Short mmCIF file of C-alpha atoms in Angstrom, two decimals:
data_model
loop_
_atom_site.label_atom_id
_atom_site.label_comp_id
_atom_site.label_asym_id
_atom_site.label_seq_id
_atom_site.Cartn_x
_atom_site.Cartn_y
_atom_site.Cartn_z
CA GLN A 1 94.21 33.93 42.80
CA LYS A 2 92.27 31.70 45.16
CA GLU A 3 90.23 28.95 43.56
CA VAL A 4 87.04 30.00 45.37
CA GLU A 5 86.73 33.47 46.84
CA GLN A 6 84.23 34.89 49.27
CA ASN A 7 84.12 38.05 51.30
CA SER A 8 84.72 36.94 54.88
CA GLY A 9 82.39 39.62 56.28
CA PRO A 10 80.80 39.86 58.71
CA LEU A 11 77.70 40.76 56.76
CA SER A 12 75.14 42.28 59.08
CA VAL A 13 71.47 42.62 58.10
CA PRO A 14 68.35 43.43 60.11
CA GLU A 15 65.72 40.78 60.70
CA GLY A 16 63.35 40.51 57.74
CA ALA A 17 65.84 41.92 55.21
CA ILE A 18 67.41 40.16 52.24
CA ALA A 19 70.95 38.88 52.76
CA SER A 20 73.09 38.59 49.64
CA LEU A 21 76.18 36.39 49.70
CA ASN A 22 78.61 36.23 46.81
CA CYS A 23 81.26 33.85 45.54
CA THR A 24 83.62 33.75 42.56
CA TYR A 25 85.60 30.79 41.28
CA SER A 26 88.55 30.33 38.95
CA ASP A 27 88.10 26.88 37.36
CA ARG A 28 85.98 27.18 34.20
CA GLY A 29 85.59 23.38 34.22
CA SER A 30 83.48 23.56 37.36
CA GLN A 31 80.08 21.97 37.00
CA SER A 32 78.46 21.80 40.43
CA PHE A 33 78.05 24.56 42.94
CA PHE A 34 76.95 24.38 46.53
CA TRP A 35 76.16 26.54 49.50
CA TYR A 36 76.78 25.13 52.94
CA ARG A 37 75.73 26.67 56.23
CA GLN A 38 77.97 26.19 59.24
CA TYR A 39 76.96 27.14 62.74
CA SER A 40 79.75 27.80 65.22
CA GLY A 41 81.24 24.52 66.42
CA LYS A 42 79.20 22.45 63.97
CA SER A 43 79.98 20.77 60.68
CA PRO A 44 78.85 22.21 57.31
CA GLU A 45 75.26 21.51 56.27
CA LEU A 46 74.24 21.52 52.59
CA ILE A 47 71.47 24.04 51.95
CA MET A 48 71.53 24.66 48.19
CA SER A 49 73.00 23.17 45.05
CA ILE A 50 72.93 24.58 41.53
CA TYR A 51 74.21 23.16 38.26
CA SER A 52 73.01 25.40 35.43
CA ASN A 53 72.93 29.13 34.76
CA GLY A 54 70.09 31.06 36.27
CA ASP A 55 68.22 31.02 39.55
CA LYS A 56 67.13 28.15 41.77
CA GLU A 57 64.71 28.80 44.59
CA ASP A 58 64.08 26.72 47.70
CA GLY A 59 61.91 28.36 50.30
CA ARG A 60 63.59 31.54 51.49
CA PHE A 61 66.83 30.67 49.68
CA THR A 62 67.69 31.49 46.06
CA ALA A 63 70.95 30.42 44.46
CA GLN A 64 72.12 32.22 41.33
CA LEU A 65 74.76 30.99 38.90
CA ASN A 66 76.52 32.80 36.07
CA LYS A 67 79.15 30.54 34.53
CA ALA A 68 80.32 33.16 32.04
CA SER A 69 81.20 35.47 34.92
CA GLN A 70 82.25 32.56 37.17
CA TYR A 71 79.96 33.87 39.84
CA VAL A 72 77.62 32.22 42.34
CA SER A 73 75.40 33.93 44.84
CA LEU A 74 72.95 33.07 47.59
CA LEU A 75 70.01 35.25 48.55
CA ILE A 76 68.22 34.75 51.84
CA ARG A 77 64.85 36.45 51.99
CA ASP A 78 63.12 37.43 55.23
CA SER A 79 66.35 36.83 57.17
CA GLN A 80 65.92 35.45 60.67
CA PRO A 81 68.30 35.52 63.65
CA SER A 82 68.55 31.74 63.26
CA ASP A 83 70.18 32.33 59.86
CA SER A 84 73.20 33.80 61.63
CA ALA A 85 76.03 31.46 60.64
CA THR A 86 78.97 31.15 58.28
CA TYR A 87 77.99 30.40 54.70
CA LEU A 88 80.48 28.40 52.67
CA CYS A 89 80.54 28.41 48.89
CA ALA A 90 81.83 25.15 47.42
CA VAL A 91 82.67 24.39 43.82
CA HIS A 92 83.07 20.94 42.31
CA SER A 93 85.30 20.49 39.29
CA GLY A 94 84.25 17.78 36.89
CA ASN A 95 87.83 17.69 35.65
CA THR A 96 89.63 17.16 38.94
CA GLY A 97 86.80 15.68 40.98
CA LYS A 98 87.63 18.04 43.83
CA LEU A 99 85.19 20.01 45.96
CA ILE A 100 86.89 23.28 46.86
CA PHE A 101 85.55 25.62 49.53
CA GLY A 102 85.79 29.34 49.91
CA GLN A 103 86.74 30.80 53.27
CA GLY A 104 83.14 31.49 54.17
CA THR A 105 81.08 34.60 54.83
CA THR A 106 79.82 35.24 58.34
CA LEU A 107 76.22 36.46 58.37
CA GLN A 108 74.75 38.23 61.38
CA VAL A 109 71.00 38.84 61.44
CA LYS A 110 70.08 41.36 64.09
CA PRO A 111 66.62 41.29 65.73
CA GLU B 1 69.64 6.91 56.65
CA ALA B 2 72.54 6.98 59.09
CA GLY B 3 74.92 9.88 58.61
CA VAL B 4 78.70 10.02 58.44
CA ALA B 5 80.13 8.83 61.75
CA GLN B 6 83.37 10.22 63.15
CA SER B 7 85.27 9.63 66.34
CA PRO B 8 86.55 10.92 68.63
CA ARG B 9 84.71 14.26 68.85
CA TYR B 10 87.54 15.96 70.69
CA LYS B 11 91.21 15.23 71.20
CA ILE B 12 93.93 17.13 73.04
CA ILE B 13 97.53 16.00 72.57
CA GLU B 14 100.98 17.40 73.09
CA LYS B 15 103.14 18.32 70.13
CA ARG B 16 105.18 15.45 68.71
CA GLN B 17 102.57 12.91 69.87
CA SER B 18 100.55 10.87 67.42
CA VAL B 19 96.78 10.79 66.93
CA ALA B 20 94.29 8.91 64.79
CA PHE B 21 90.79 9.76 63.64
CA TRP B 22 88.15 7.37 62.40
CA CYS B 23 85.35 7.84 59.86
CA ASN B 24 82.51 5.61 58.69
CA PRO B 25 80.73 7.02 55.63
CA ILE B 26 77.11 6.69 54.61
CA SER B 27 76.35 3.18 53.41
CA GLY B 28 76.82 2.91 49.66
CA HIS B 29 78.92 6.04 49.33
CA ALA B 30 82.01 5.08 47.35
CA THR B 31 83.78 8.40 47.70
CA LEU B 32 85.25 9.56 51.01
CA TYR B 33 87.06 12.78 51.82
CA TRP B 34 89.09 14.15 54.69
CA TYR B 35 89.10 17.91 55.16
CA GLN B 36 91.03 20.08 57.59
CA GLN B 37 89.28 23.22 58.82
CA ILE B 38 91.38 25.72 60.72
CA LEU B 39 89.42 28.25 62.78
CA GLY B 40 88.10 31.07 60.59
CA GLN B 41 88.87 29.30 57.31
CA GLY B 42 86.97 27.13 54.90
CA PRO B 43 87.56 23.37 54.82
CA LYS B 44 90.71 22.31 52.96
CA LEU B 45 90.75 18.96 51.18
CA LEU B 46 93.47 16.65 52.47
CA ILE B 47 92.69 13.40 50.68
CA GLN B 48 89.99 11.86 48.51
CA PHE B 49 89.28 8.12 48.21
CA GLN B 50 87.21 6.30 45.61
CA ASN B 51 86.43 2.92 47.19
CA ASN B 52 89.81 1.97 48.67
CA GLY B 53 91.95 3.85 46.15
CA VAL B 54 93.40 7.33 46.57
CA VAL B 55 92.09 9.78 43.97
CA ASP B 56 93.85 12.89 45.25
CA ASP B 57 96.25 13.48 48.13
CA SER B 58 98.11 16.47 46.73
CA GLN B 59 97.49 18.61 49.81
CA LEU B 60 98.20 15.93 52.39
CA PRO B 61 101.46 16.66 54.32
CA LYS B 62 102.79 13.20 53.74
CA ASP B 63 105.78 13.59 56.04
CA ARG B 64 103.39 13.49 59.01
CA PHE B 65 99.90 12.65 57.78
CA SER B 66 98.70 9.30 56.50
CA ALA B 67 95.28 7.94 55.64
CA GLU B 68 93.87 4.60 54.61
CA ARG B 69 90.59 3.05 53.59
CA LEU B 70 91.46 -0.61 53.44
CA LYS B 71 88.11 -2.24 52.71
CA GLY B 72 86.55 0.64 50.84
CA VAL B 73 84.28 1.52 53.75
CA ASP B 74 85.62 3.18 56.88
CA SER B 75 88.79 5.21 56.97
CA THR B 76 91.45 6.39 59.40
CA LEU B 77 93.54 9.55 59.28
CA LYS B 78 96.73 9.64 61.32
CA ILE B 79 99.09 12.43 62.30
CA GLN B 80 102.56 11.53 63.53
CA PRO B 81 104.19 13.61 64.94
CA ALA B 82 101.69 16.39 65.54
CA LYS B 83 102.61 20.06 65.35
CA LEU B 84 100.90 23.05 66.94
CA GLU B 85 99.62 24.18 63.51
CA ASP B 86 97.70 20.91 63.15
CA SER B 87 95.14 22.22 65.64
CA ALA B 88 91.94 22.21 63.62
CA VAL B 89 88.69 20.38 63.04
CA TYR B 90 89.09 17.31 60.87
CA LEU B 91 85.99 16.66 58.82
CA CYS B 92 85.11 13.49 57.00
CA ALA B 93 82.60 13.60 54.15
CA SER B 94 81.19 11.08 51.75
CA SER B 95 79.28 11.08 48.50
CA LEU B 96 78.06 8.74 45.82
CA LYS B 97 80.66 7.65 43.32
CA ILE B 98 82.13 10.54 41.37
CA ARG B 99 82.19 10.03 37.62
CA GLN B 100 84.75 12.03 35.72
CA GLY B 101 83.09 14.99 34.08
CA ALA B 102 79.77 14.44 35.82
CA ALA B 103 77.89 16.75 38.09
CA ASN B 104 78.16 15.95 41.77
CA TYR B 105 75.19 15.98 44.05
CA GLY B 106 76.77 17.22 47.23
CA TYR B 107 78.70 15.77 50.08
CA THR B 108 77.49 14.87 53.56
CA PHE B 109 79.78 15.79 56.41
CA GLY B 110 80.33 14.07 59.72
CA SER B 111 80.36 16.01 62.97
CA GLY B 112 84.14 16.35 62.87
CA THR B 113 86.99 15.81 65.30
CA ARG B 114 88.34 18.89 67.03
CA LEU B 115 92.08 18.47 67.58
CA THR B 116 94.03 20.70 69.92
CA VAL B 117 97.81 20.36 69.95
CA VAL B 118 99.48 21.94 72.97
#
């Protein structure tokens, strides 16, 4: 079992729709959870962080965390073509101090 | 605030040659990381430093890769000799000091070095 798993996609949504990206993790000692956006040829950019169960909203982005299910998700409302990128889920373990990434989900927003 | 600086941006070498990458983290960031990102995959942690000490290097191929952070600030990652499968983007990231058991507030990545081994 991979430590952090994501569906590689591509996930294709029409402009204006909600994009839903999912991630599961294996280490129950994980305490910090992040979503990074990576455009082709660029380095990852932090867009959301979440530390406790529930939802966290920031503009068009909502991160959801369920530690019991070891599940993290990212919702992007009113998707725009500029949101087309690879979205990386990253999980930080308080026990090991490591930040482990999933393989990323490629999102395509079609005009 | 200046970001994480990396150089060079691109490097092309022949297999069996050596190469070195340089990283300067954000001022005040005690923790520094080197990641390898192969095309189509997520970043893979190679080594983690806290100040000038190694915290984790379990996934660093030590027969060919080495890294150092002598003064607890900038760092170099070296590959000698390089193999074709080392072709990847090498990302440096930094964060505030990690306390065991504490939440972490995210890492900042440099622009990366794209290595092509031919």
